[in-house]
Amino acid sequence: MQEYDPKAIEPKWQKIWADDPSYARAGDGSSKKKSYILVEFPFPSGAGLHTGHVRSYTALDALVRKRRAQGENVLYPMGWDAFGLPTESYAIKTGRNPHEVTKENIAVYKKQMQMLGISFDWSREINTSDPNYYKWTQWIFLQLYKNDLAYKTRTTINWCPKDKIGLANEEVVGGCCERCGTPVEKREREQWMLAITKYAQRLYDDLDIVDFIPAVTAGQKNWIAPSKGAEIEFKIKDQESGIKVFTTRPDTLFGATYLVLAPEHEFLQSLVTSHKSLENKEEVVRYVEQTKTKTDIERQALGKEKTGVKLEGIVAINPANGVEIPMFIADYVLGGYGTGAIMAVPAHDERDFDFAKKYNIPVVQVIETSESLPYSGDGTLINSGKFDGLSTEEAKEKITKHVGSAITTTYRLRDWVFSRQRYWGEPIPMISCEKCGWVPVPEGELPVVLPPVEKYEPTDSGDSPLSQMHEWVNTTCPKCGGKAKRETDVMPNWAGSSWYYIRYTDPKNNEALADKKNMKEWLPVDLYNGGMEHTTLHLLYSRFWHKFLYDIGVVPTLEPYARRLSHGFVLGEDGEKMSKSLGNVVNPDEVVERFGADALRTYEMFMGPYDQMIAWSTNGLVGIRRFLERVWKLSEKVADDVDESLDVKRVLHATIKKVSGDIEAMKFNTAVSSLMILTNSLEELPFVPREWYNTLLLLLAPFAPHITEELWGVIGNTGRQHEASWPALDEEALKGGSVMIAVQVSGKVRGTVEASRGASEEEVFEAAKAMPAVAKWLGNSSVKRRIYIQDRILNIIPE
RNA sequence: GCCGGAGUGGCGGAAUGGUAUACGCGCACGACUCAAAAUCGUGUCUCGAAAGGGAUGAGGGUUCGAGUCCCUCCUCCGGCACCA
């Protein structure tokens, strides 16, 4: 027989599969059980696939292949998240057209996926930068607009000076641009916003009806972060208006000895322009300006030492006791959270305490404690008038009521900044008319196609390159027919990916994002695999869009994804994150060249628990290659009409059970190891019954589809391996044979007895008593108690 | 600080509360070979001559029995973080 040569057999089968129009196809309207398995579609960069892609694509491919073999109707699609900054940057750098760059990169990615033998349904391939696709992304935007969930407003945004682009909150990581790591600056701009905060509570609550891994659930909950508290109004002396503050500790209201406004607070505007009694206007204005120029990093780096400016001449009144208290502005109060203003209770808040110390503000203790101040725990109220003696819990409600307020919920989540001043994205389908204001592009005119431009560079003014396309920009108002201009900002790269899983159910539909029938058949996605880095980005955004689409009657389910999990990163051989600078990057192309796609796939499944980070090991890969060689050689022993060893048959069926269960439980490493155990057992035999070898191939196929397809034919089976059914488990075959039973005396193992599987306690006990070691430990004492676990252990407790 | 995850051989790791270290890697020895590679076989937690004892980050607890459950800690990784 020939040597195992993956370089020959893998391309051969890949070609056959690619040419087969029915291979790996999901059927619409099938009566079979449906399974919608989704892995995040990649952004097709110039770098190509990495080992992490291989891990997740293969894992889900294994599950998919197993379920198909079990007769399920499986949808396992793939597509391209093609819009986005990296392509645009690359295009600018190389002076090329992003359309072309994208096309080329997609070709590379697709080729690599086929080289790995991933069984995607290529008939449903989608591309977010295709006008037939983004027509519907734009359509969804219009629906959001019509339902008051999209609005344009002038706001302070996070600006990445390197990428020259505005960022959503979710795209700022530790004060830096999520993509390039540059510290973000604050800029004021007109921006399209999506009111995701209106869905905050539902996005939070409905995490209970989906099955996400704990880290994702926790990550989203932390990000949305509902916080129960009260909005309390403080009147300003000699003024009609007041300042609303948000506090989670209304019980400490009597201890509020000053008020702090964020430097962004709108009250300051009127204060510096019209308020006569503000005595230090210049100082205040200077501080506000200073804050604006600081990046978040700078603002937080100096965080330990708090700064602020007193609003001289302005006095607020504590609504609980009528005491006059000073007001400050300070950048430790954030403009975007709560009301942008706080009541400061230095006795019971560390930050307020620090600030009060620095500015000599009185500290009034209102919660009893033996600990030193500041004390932020619960306790009994003091110095709080008629509320003295109440617990913090009771006082929260009563004091809130006393000042005429009510308990409300505030979220950490902010509205989604949806404009990008860039070229390579979906045009926002809005028109600005001098007379009518913002007017949506009529749905019949979608898509608003991204026009070709000469230059893709972002402008220093912060405007999109599209703004220079005067022919495109200048248009007429759909409402009044007057002069109007198109919106030149484009959507963020998170737009197209927010609904792509819907499009896969009906990718070529021109009348709707997808036919209702198809959505009903396939949604929700049964299993969704993707990166942890998308917890508060893509995953949150798409849940928001989906809920909105549900509300307007477009999609049939409350949630897009029933289950979400994540694969662990593949680290370099040195245990560090793979990076060019460390020179520890493993290139899948080279691994396939040296070891074959099946070895790479199977190794990545075997290397460790799927959800755990793990270091690459070329030695480990060698072990897998050896294993595949052994399976290959084993085919020489295949024979008909041979005596079946019941012991090996037992191993065979135990393996069917184990592999079936482990693939469903995403425990691929132990599934592969059990296949090795089976192979070891079969190697012991002089001849291997054909049926058993076929079973081995069928169980191995989800991991190593090429070698199994080849061997299927080599040993003379008709048809294709991938069309054969998943092996059936024979529970009877698991029975019989003998087992080693551990015999314990007082919980300590003192020996083992061989017994037939399913032996009774008495039988085992009699055998155990006869053992010298056991007899020795038992001595003359009588047996007080026996614990017998079938086929496992007998524990004898002497008197 | 808050939240999530994880600590088991030389290494990756396995183990429904039931013989800890499966499977793989590495290593050692042996076979084949002029030799090497490849392949095959045997061995491989630790102390002990043996009988036995000790080991799953540390310390307690529950249990006939704990890597697994409970409590108190320690360490590492990841996320959020002046969120009032």
CSV table of N, CA and C in Angstrom, one decimal, chain A residues 172 234 266 296 463 472 522 609 781:
chain,number,residue,atom,x,y,z
A,172,VAL,N,-13.0,52.1,22.9
A,172,VAL,CA,-11.9,52.7,23.7
A,172,VAL,C,-11.5,51.7,24.8
A,234,PHE,N,-30.9,69.7,43.9
A,234,PHE,CA,-30.4,70.6,44.8
A,234,PHE,C,-30.7,72.0,44.3
A,266,GLU,N,-23.7,71.0,31.5
A,266,GLU,CA,-24.3,72.1,30.7
A,266,GLU,C,-24.6,73.3,31.5
A,296,ASP,N,-8.2,60.8,28.1
A,296,ASP,CA,-8.7,60.0,29.2
A,296,ASP,C,-7.6,59.5,30.1
A,463,ASP,N,-13.5,65.6,8.4
A,463,ASP,CA,-14.6,65.2,7.5
A,463,ASP,C,-14.3,64.0,6.7
A,472,TRP,N,-21.6,63.9,-5.8
A,472,TRP,CA,-22.3,62.9,-5.0
A,472,TRP,C,-23.0,63.6,-3.9
A,522,TRP,N,-34.6,29.1,10.6
A,522,TRP,CA,-33.2,29.0,11.1
A,522,TRP,C,-32.9,29.7,12.4
A,609,PRO,N,-8.0,21.8,26.3
A,609,PRO,CA,-9.5,22.2,26.3
A,609,PRO,C,-9.7,23.4,25.4
A,781,SER,N,-11.2,-8.1,63.2
A,781,SER,CA,-12.4,-7.3,63.5
A,781,SER,C,-13.5,-7.7,62.5
